[in-house]
XYZ file of C-alpha atoms in Angstrom:
569
model
C -15.581 -9.744 43.217
C -12.771 -11.517 45.076
C -12.339 -10.053 48.696
C -8.689 -10.197 49.724
C -7.650 -10.506 53.320
C -6.910 -7.616 55.652
C -3.104 -8.454 55.562
C -3.164 -8.438 51.807
C -4.956 -5.232 51.425
C -2.601 -3.714 53.964
C 0.352 -4.827 51.827
C -1.237 -3.328 48.610
C -1.856 0.028 50.424
C 1.423 0.274 52.387
C 3.819 -1.185 49.755
C 6.827 0.967 49.079
C 5.917 2.956 45.996
C 9.142 4.491 44.980
C 10.572 4.531 41.485
C 12.801 1.620 40.576
C 16.422 2.274 39.624
C 16.856 2.864 36.011
C 13.303 3.196 35.092
C 12.219 5.553 32.404
C 9.039 7.332 33.251
C 6.713 7.831 30.462
C 3.018 8.682 30.625
C 0.470 10.910 28.811
C 0.703 13.577 29.961
C 4.111 12.549 31.456
C 4.032 11.993 35.190
C 6.907 11.618 37.764
C 6.433 9.094 40.624
C 4.520 10.908 43.361
C 3.149 13.500 41.095
C -0.575 14.102 40.663
C -2.477 15.680 37.789
C -5.791 16.011 36.336
C -6.529 13.925 33.235
C -7.836 16.437 30.639
C -11.204 17.915 31.515
C -12.661 14.764 33.023
C -12.057 15.788 36.645
C -10.253 12.645 37.445
C -6.907 12.860 39.233
C -4.076 10.524 38.665
C -1.186 10.125 41.113
C 1.618 7.872 39.750
C 3.001 5.485 42.482
C 4.939 3.134 40.260
C 6.006 3.332 36.639
C 4.797 0.480 34.329
C 6.835 -1.196 31.548
C 6.676 -0.863 27.754
C 4.654 1.601 25.731
C 1.372 -0.190 25.218
C -1.922 0.925 26.880
C -5.151 -0.993 27.233
C -8.210 0.194 25.442
C -11.904 0.226 25.855
C -13.154 -3.320 25.148
C -9.888 -5.041 26.480
C -10.110 -7.537 29.167
C -7.753 -6.399 32.145
C -6.480 -7.964 35.253
C -6.118 -5.525 38.167
C -5.631 -5.283 41.916
C -7.413 -2.446 43.483
C -8.593 -0.828 46.632
C -11.426 1.548 46.796
C -11.871 4.095 49.564
C -13.427 7.378 50.612
C -11.350 10.622 50.817
C -11.005 10.035 54.705
C -9.399 6.567 53.927
C -12.572 4.410 54.651
C -12.423 1.359 52.420
C -15.562 0.211 50.677
C -13.946 -2.311 48.159
C -10.903 -4.356 47.481
C -9.884 -7.086 45.168
C -6.971 -9.144 44.125
C -6.623 -10.275 40.517
C -9.956 -8.900 39.364
C -10.712 -9.514 35.635
C -13.006 -7.251 33.792
C -13.849 -5.856 30.387
C -12.926 -2.064 30.263
C -16.052 0.029 29.384
C -18.569 -2.811 29.951
C -20.138 -1.106 33.000
C -18.752 -3.556 35.443
C -16.853 -0.884 37.104
C -17.421 2.827 37.546
C -16.736 4.903 34.310
C -14.073 6.911 36.091
C -11.943 3.909 36.698
C -12.378 2.742 33.197
C -10.974 6.139 31.947
C -8.077 5.822 34.360
C -7.066 2.315 33.489
C -6.652 3.109 29.772
C -3.823 5.637 30.787
C -1.845 2.821 32.559
C 1.026 0.684 31.401
C 1.549 -3.146 32.337
C 2.716 -3.179 36.025
C 1.903 0.286 36.686
C 0.425 1.388 40.100
C -1.611 4.731 40.552
C -4.273 6.296 42.610
C -7.312 7.743 40.949
C -9.471 10.262 42.575
C -12.952 10.306 40.851
C -15.639 12.935 40.971
C -19.168 11.665 41.953
C -20.564 11.889 38.430
C -17.814 9.398 37.286
C -18.211 7.221 40.405
C -21.468 6.301 42.294
C -23.239 9.675 41.665
C -26.360 10.740 43.636
C -27.351 7.095 44.436
C -24.062 6.210 46.041
C -23.626 2.350 47.160
C -22.945 0.268 50.160
C -20.277 2.189 52.029
C -20.259 5.210 49.626
C -22.550 8.096 50.553
C -24.286 9.815 47.759
C -22.274 12.485 45.690
C -18.994 11.172 47.216
C -15.563 11.734 45.783
C -13.777 8.321 46.006
C -10.291 6.923 45.344
C -9.027 3.769 43.813
C -5.592 2.560 44.126
C -4.939 0.342 41.220
C -2.057 -1.943 39.943
C -2.458 -3.062 36.307
C -1.155 -6.552 36.267
C -1.950 -7.431 32.627
C -4.501 -7.114 29.857
C -5.821 -9.145 26.691
C -6.459 -6.965 23.792
C -9.985 -7.568 22.518
C -10.913 -6.578 18.929
C -14.319 -6.952 17.187
C -13.007 -8.156 13.861
C -16.330 -8.169 11.959
C -17.642 -4.903 13.587
C -20.821 -6.613 14.363
C -19.873 -8.907 17.220
C -19.719 -11.842 14.877
C -15.953 -12.501 15.336
C -14.321 -11.360 18.521
C -10.552 -11.690 18.722
C -8.634 -11.763 22.043
C -4.794 -11.395 21.724
C -3.058 -13.907 23.909
C 0.590 -13.351 22.766
C 1.771 -10.474 20.757
C 4.161 -11.152 17.966
C 6.450 -9.017 15.784
C 5.046 -5.543 14.925
C 6.327 -5.921 11.313
C 3.075 -5.639 9.192
C -0.019 -7.645 8.636
C -0.911 -9.953 5.838
C -3.031 -8.696 2.802
C -5.439 -10.408 0.567
C -2.736 -11.623 -1.854
C -0.399 -13.018 0.686
C 0.382 -16.581 1.613
C 0.145 -17.406 5.294
C 1.275 -20.277 7.418
C -1.056 -20.852 10.360
C -1.753 -23.416 13.098
C -5.177 -23.535 14.815
C -7.418 -25.683 17.061
C -11.247 -25.327 16.673
C -13.476 -26.331 19.557
C -17.026 -25.965 20.727
C -17.890 -24.067 24.110
C -17.870 -27.343 25.960
C -14.327 -28.292 24.690
C -15.299 -30.678 22.004
C -12.480 -30.757 19.479
C -13.729 -30.099 15.905
C -10.315 -29.472 13.980
C -6.717 -29.205 14.438
C -3.900 -28.428 11.970
C -0.649 -30.355 12.003
C 2.211 -29.163 14.193
C 3.865 -27.600 11.158
C 0.553 -25.669 10.308
C -1.287 -25.173 7.120
C -0.411 -22.772 4.280
C -2.963 -20.862 1.943
C -3.370 -17.601 0.279
C -5.565 -15.318 2.228
C -7.951 -14.412 -0.681
C -8.545 -17.990 -1.384
C -10.196 -18.320 2.053
C -9.845 -21.416 4.392
C -12.073 -23.186 6.870
C -14.677 -20.264 7.129
C -14.883 -16.548 6.298
C -13.975 -15.607 9.944
C -10.370 -17.158 9.707
C -9.010 -14.997 6.755
C -10.728 -11.985 8.089
C -9.080 -12.347 11.454
C -5.633 -13.257 10.006
C -5.473 -9.928 8.208
C -5.530 -8.214 11.632
C -2.527 -10.221 12.941
C 1.081 -9.794 13.007
C 3.609 -12.518 12.537
C 3.957 -14.609 15.788
C 0.511 -13.418 17.196
C -1.496 -15.977 19.182
C -5.190 -15.266 19.496
C -8.519 -16.750 20.529
C -11.391 -16.170 18.130
C -14.996 -16.350 19.384
C -17.122 -17.015 16.176
C -20.916 -16.508 16.147
C -23.016 -18.827 14.050
C -23.682 -16.154 11.471
C -19.960 -16.128 10.547
C -19.705 -19.901 10.099
C -20.506 -20.236 6.359
C -18.118 -22.468 4.573
C -17.371 -24.841 7.524
C -16.987 -28.540 6.391
C -20.329 -30.231 6.345
C -20.550 -32.449 9.347
C -16.874 -31.940 9.958
C -16.219 -35.361 8.357
C -12.720 -36.622 8.816
C -10.297 -35.417 6.049
C -8.464 -38.125 4.466
C -5.720 -35.983 2.693
C -2.002 -35.411 3.273
C -0.399 -34.306 6.466
C -0.310 -30.762 5.485
C -4.102 -30.507 5.731
C -6.325 -29.868 8.798
C -7.734 -32.860 10.575
C -11.400 -32.650 10.912
C -13.354 -34.833 13.347
C -16.680 -36.315 12.723
C -18.619 -34.270 15.104
C -21.667 -32.350 13.883
C -22.008 -28.728 15.083
C -25.277 -28.221 17.081
C -27.372 -25.397 15.902
C -26.511 -21.917 17.086
C -23.192 -22.998 18.531
C -20.353 -20.558 19.109
C -16.892 -21.738 17.964
C -13.683 -21.147 19.801
C -10.527 -21.027 17.467
C -7.058 -20.871 19.024
C -5.093 -19.344 16.135
C -1.382 -18.686 15.644
C 0.121 -16.842 12.555
C 3.481 -18.652 12.087
C 4.506 -16.501 9.137
C 3.403 -15.192 5.909
C 5.048 -14.339 2.468
C 3.986 -10.964 1.134
C 2.622 -11.303 -2.488
C 2.749 -8.077 -4.654
C 1.092 -7.297 -8.030
C 4.100 -5.984 -10.079
C 1.961 -4.724 -12.871
C -1.226 -2.803 -12.785
C -3.058 -5.827 -14.551
C -1.870 -8.352 -11.968
C -0.178 -10.438 -14.631
C 3.089 -10.292 -12.941
C 2.914 -11.451 -9.356
C 5.775 -11.441 -6.861
C 5.853 -13.630 -3.702
C 8.633 -12.642 -1.268
C 10.335 -15.686 0.157
C 13.040 -13.497 1.931
C 12.966 -9.768 2.531
C 15.879 -7.812 1.099
C 18.132 -5.152 2.915
C 17.215 -1.568 3.337
C 14.675 0.417 1.446
C 16.242 0.928 -1.950
C 15.046 -1.079 -5.023
C 16.840 -1.614 -8.212
C 14.495 0.516 -10.294
C 14.815 1.371 -13.886
C 18.234 1.725 -15.523
C 20.068 -0.189 -12.587
C 22.670 -2.646 -13.521
C 21.427 -5.805 -11.613
C 22.987 -9.227 -10.923
C 20.477 -12.070 -10.184
C 20.539 -15.795 -10.016
C 17.352 -17.714 -10.863
C 15.713 -20.775 -11.889
C 12.877 -20.429 -14.625
C 10.183 -23.133 -14.601
C 6.940 -24.096 -16.369
C 3.779 -24.580 -14.467
C 4.509 -28.338 -14.080
C 7.864 -27.565 -12.431
C 10.056 -28.389 -15.527
C 13.088 -26.044 -15.364
C 13.902 -24.486 -18.747
C 16.642 -22.174 -17.716
C 18.868 -21.339 -14.787
C 21.592 -18.934 -13.839
C 24.009 -18.930 -10.858
C 23.581 -22.488 -9.744
C 25.926 -25.616 -10.122
C 28.810 -23.352 -10.941
C 27.031 -21.476 -13.675
C 27.651 -17.721 -13.879
C 24.989 -15.296 -12.757
C 22.868 -13.119 -14.878
C 23.600 -9.346 -15.265
C 21.378 -6.938 -17.186
C 20.198 -3.428 -17.151
C 16.476 -2.943 -16.187
C 14.185 -1.205 -18.554
C 16.302 -2.170 -21.590
C 14.331 -5.336 -22.631
C 17.338 -7.520 -22.253
C 15.203 -10.111 -20.372
C 11.512 -11.011 -20.800
C 9.194 -8.066 -19.636
C 7.901 -9.950 -16.516
C 11.421 -10.499 -15.100
C 12.459 -6.921 -15.943
C 9.447 -5.380 -14.124
C 9.827 -7.604 -11.211
C 13.600 -6.892 -10.877
C 12.936 -3.154 -10.630
C 10.955 -3.745 -7.367
C 13.546 -5.919 -5.649
C 16.010 -4.974 -2.849
C 19.463 -6.447 -2.488
C 19.259 -9.841 -0.910
C 15.630 -10.317 -1.717
C 14.423 -13.794 -2.755
C 11.203 -14.069 -4.570
C 9.061 -16.174 -6.836
C 7.780 -14.325 -9.876
C 4.788 -15.676 -11.768
C 4.694 -14.361 -15.254
C 1.627 -14.282 -17.619
C 2.393 -15.175 -21.275
C 1.701 -11.381 -22.056
C 4.949 -10.553 -20.207
C 6.673 -13.657 -21.012
C 7.288 -15.289 -24.432
C 3.736 -14.601 -25.720
C 2.032 -17.110 -28.050
C 5.314 -18.423 -29.556
C 7.321 -21.506 -28.711
C 10.710 -20.707 -27.532
C 13.777 -22.992 -27.180
C 15.786 -22.261 -23.954
C 18.920 -23.826 -22.440
C 17.294 -26.857 -20.632
C 13.877 -27.159 -22.313
C 11.425 -25.756 -24.845
C 8.840 -23.263 -23.563
C 5.474 -24.028 -25.204
C 3.372 -21.066 -26.706
C 1.138 -19.159 -24.286
C 3.006 -20.563 -21.198
C 2.782 -19.063 -17.691
C 6.332 -18.884 -16.182
C 7.732 -19.004 -12.600
C 11.099 -17.492 -11.853
C 12.816 -18.064 -8.361
C 14.984 -15.012 -8.304
C 17.610 -13.834 -5.879
C 18.710 -10.227 -6.112
C 22.483 -10.489 -5.474
C 23.337 -6.900 -6.274
C 22.463 -3.850 -8.249
C 24.118 -0.492 -9.011
C 21.722 2.324 -9.552
C 22.182 4.984 -12.234
C 23.562 8.304 -10.719
C 20.889 10.758 -10.012
C 21.288 14.380 -11.554
C 22.092 15.929 -8.096
C 25.026 13.332 -7.697
C 26.829 14.760 -10.871
C 28.713 17.823 -11.737
C 27.616 20.104 -14.852
C 29.901 18.181 -17.402
C 28.770 14.702 -16.151
C 25.068 15.877 -16.501
C 25.606 17.006 -20.085
C 27.325 13.790 -21.054
C 24.507 11.796 -19.373
C 21.828 13.810 -21.122
C 23.467 13.220 -24.575
C 23.778 9.564 -23.933
C 19.983 9.165 -22.914
C 19.077 11.393 -26.024
C 20.838 9.108 -28.321
C 19.340 6.006 -26.658
C 15.833 7.449 -27.131
C 16.556 8.326 -30.911
C 17.366 4.593 -31.502
C 14.219 3.602 -29.686
C 12.156 6.131 -31.711
C 13.482 4.825 -35.116
C 12.500 1.325 -33.919
C 8.834 2.541 -33.128
C 9.238 2.073 -29.317
C 7.861 5.434 -28.602
C 6.914 4.769 -24.817
C 10.404 3.712 -23.980
C 11.799 6.518 -26.101
C 9.668 9.026 -24.241
C 11.261 7.830 -20.874
C 14.716 8.257 -22.245
C 14.074 11.851 -23.409
C 12.356 12.543 -19.950
C 15.495 11.337 -18.237
C 17.745 13.370 -20.487
C 15.675 16.488 -19.807
C 16.168 16.058 -15.987
C 19.923 15.761 -16.358
C 19.902 19.210 -18.012
C 17.384 20.834 -15.816
C 17.521 24.334 -14.701
C 18.598 23.422 -11.196
C 22.033 22.382 -12.407
C 25.219 24.441 -12.314
C 27.014 24.456 -15.650
C 30.171 26.098 -17.054
C 29.554 29.230 -19.221
C 30.625 27.425 -22.373
C 28.132 24.739 -21.779
C 25.167 26.988 -21.222
C 24.232 27.079 -24.932
C 24.584 23.262 -25.230
C 22.563 22.669 -22.216
C 19.677 24.783 -23.598
C 19.884 23.240 -26.922
C 19.841 19.690 -25.294
C 16.752 20.708 -23.206
C 14.917 21.978 -26.162
C 15.737 18.921 -28.290
C 14.638 16.539 -25.501
C 11.272 18.379 -25.304
C 10.807 18.389 -29.035
C 11.620 14.660 -29.380
C 9.252 13.971 -26.472
C 6.526 15.933 -28.269
C 7.076 13.714 -31.307
C 6.639 10.635 -29.104
C 3.493 12.014 -27.682
C 2.164 12.656 -31.073
C 2.754 8.999 -32.011
C 1.094 7.905 -28.725
C -2.047 10.267 -29.352
C -1.205 12.174 -26.264
C -1.991 15.360 -27.940
C -2.361 17.639 -24.877
C 1.081 16.624 -23.629
C 2.554 17.301 -27.014
C 0.969 20.804 -26.889
C 2.524 21.466 -23.403
C 5.937 20.349 -24.433
C 6.038 22.482 -27.633
C 4.799 25.458 -25.641
C 7.753 25.129 -23.300
C 10.089 25.227 -26.253
C 8.222 28.317 -27.762
C 8.555 30.142 -24.416
C 12.351 30.064 -25.040
C 12.428 30.087 -28.818
C 9.429 31.960 -30.096
C 9.898 30.959 -33.784
C 11.215 27.315 -33.352
C 9.754 25.821 -36.485
C 9.646 22.143 -35.235
C 7.820 23.335 -32.099
C 5.233 25.289 -34.044
C 4.810 22.506 -36.564
C 4.292 19.735 -33.873
C 1.955 21.901 -31.886
C -0.062 22.587 -35.005
C -0.378 18.846 -35.659
C -1.503 18.244 -32.159
C -4.140 21.171 -32.498
C -5.374 19.601 -35.859
C -5.823 16.215 -34.132
C -7.943 17.854 -31.312
C -9.844 19.842 -34.107
C -8.724 23.239 -32.870
C -8.140 24.587 -36.372
C -7.877 28.246 -35.359
C -4.883 27.672 -33.209
C -3.350 25.377 -35.642
C -3.733 27.849 -38.444
C -1.889 30.411 -36.184
C 1.047 28.138 -35.690
C 1.282 27.207 -39.331
C 1.357 30.889 -40.319
C 4.203 31.621 -37.715
C 6.181 28.556 -38.904
C 5.918 29.570 -42.584
C 7.038 33.154 -41.715
C 10.310 31.627 -40.117
C 10.806 29.056 -42.953
C 8.678 29.767 -46.082
C 9.901 26.725 -47.889
C 9.307 24.075 -45.275
C 7.708 21.112 -47.025
C 6.369 19.478 -43.990
C 4.681 22.783 -42.722
C 3.248 23.318 -46.123
C 1.738 19.683 -46.181
C 0.222 20.504 -42.722
C -1.278 23.618 -44.108
C -2.745 21.861 -47.085
C -4.308 19.272 -44.666
C -5.580 22.008 -42.413
C -7.306 23.784 -45.319
C -9.085 20.367 -46.438
C -10.231 19.808 -42.726
C -11.370 23.349 -42.489
C -13.452 23.177 -45.744
C -15.000 19.783 -44.593
C -15.830 21.485 -41.312
C -17.311 24.562 -43.049
C -19.555 22.216 -45.150
C -20.818 20.378 -41.995
C -21.495 23.637 -40.371
C -23.335 24.975 -43.346
C -25.490 21.857 -43.624
C -26.304 22.074 -39.862
C -27.256 25.700 -40.057
C -29.394 25.036 -43.337
C -31.268 22.342 -41.475
C -31.864 24.472 -38.386
C -32.954 27.427 -40.742
C -35.339 25.112 -42.671
C -36.947 23.818 -39.459
C -37.323 27.260 -38.183
C -39.063 28.433 -41.301
C -41.473 25.397 -41.103
C -42.374 26.223 -37.609
C -43.048 29.887 -38.547
C -45.387 28.860 -41.451
C -47.267 26.695 -39.140
C -47.708 29.507 -36.515
C -48.869 31.783 -39.266
C -51.496 29.352 -40.507
C -52.775 28.651 -36.946
C -53.041 32.441 -36.223
C -55.159 33.045 -39.371
């Protein structure tokens, strides 16, 4: 403990403790300067003398720098210190003081009155009688946030400078960092170039502790890592000097002594978020520049982009929007460009600049393709550097009046019909879904449009059910047909398609009910009759299987009874 002079202590105690002009007083619970309150149920009283700055508070485990004076309730001092550093919650100070300090902001001054159980208790101490209430007048000068990154003491992070609170890197992201690695005695082991070193977090770098710590940092954070021996796997053997290019770390030839603790001064200069656009990670997007706002192009938007398309070796095979060439405009979700670029564009904001890596599955597949500037070999992985210049989203249903909704629904349904005829059932299903939302029950329609709206809605559900049958999604087909039949009890198409779905899931009884109803409404319908014929065949086969099964069961039961009779005799 550093003992301050009498004059310094006097200054600390007698300093004018009034609110500074223009200060905003915030605390938890909120306190005004000069006000005293009890902190929860702890029994600790806090009197605010001067407001601090900012919103951050220290936490248990952090390393704080404080000035304080400790005294009895009658004013008798027993301790005082100027610029005392200690770790909150470490037991260096009484627990009541720890609990008080974690309620303070940087620069704040306060007086804490502590009950004996949170001070020196029954034992007391030099200058403090047993079971004494005591006071601490404290100024929180600053603190360093301390985090146990590995949760086992293996990697301790001390935040020296806080950067932008704009998010932390993830496993897929590409980071740019600077670091200096030393031993406890200051021996230099490694240093990055001034411009830093770049790598993907999940690829790892230097040792496991480094990427693990980076994932806890914000852009611009400067930290010190204390790395225990158990977290040093992967360090360069012997730290032999690296002979590579200037973008690589410079390793010295020092050998790390056994059980050494490393000190790593680390700065996260920047990072580029990397996002898996598709569920199978075959289309990846690395964001070079964030876009504006929160809206993305999504499906059905008219987008305007410029891009360079490259092979793995950097060969440009196509570009738009550069050197006086026109930009590219297309509608997302319409297969007007390769699937990888289409999917990625739907995730982009205006002004966003990104590199899209596209697996052959979402590119040109296993065929060779001639493009503007070069030929793309079969099974090529592609790279697109794309800038989203602008996009215009489709109007949402709630943005339209009734007549516009009807027109939009008819247009989407027609687009779905074309796709269905071409065997593109998944895309057709989306079109029918969208069409149905335009003529949903939440809309306001003119009286002469009511019949047309219901007819469109029913048509979309039926067409969607047809898509579901082709995609083997039989439960969805049943649900859609049931929605139609709630409105039109004898709709033959709905009964027929629902019976098809019931047949596919082997629910022959329900299928038979629907077929009978359909034939009542349309006795000559050839499709329904064909379904009835198929159903009878399936029922006959099922009856044969059941008969054989029961016959075997009966035979086994008879044999068992005979054996039991023989044993009894």
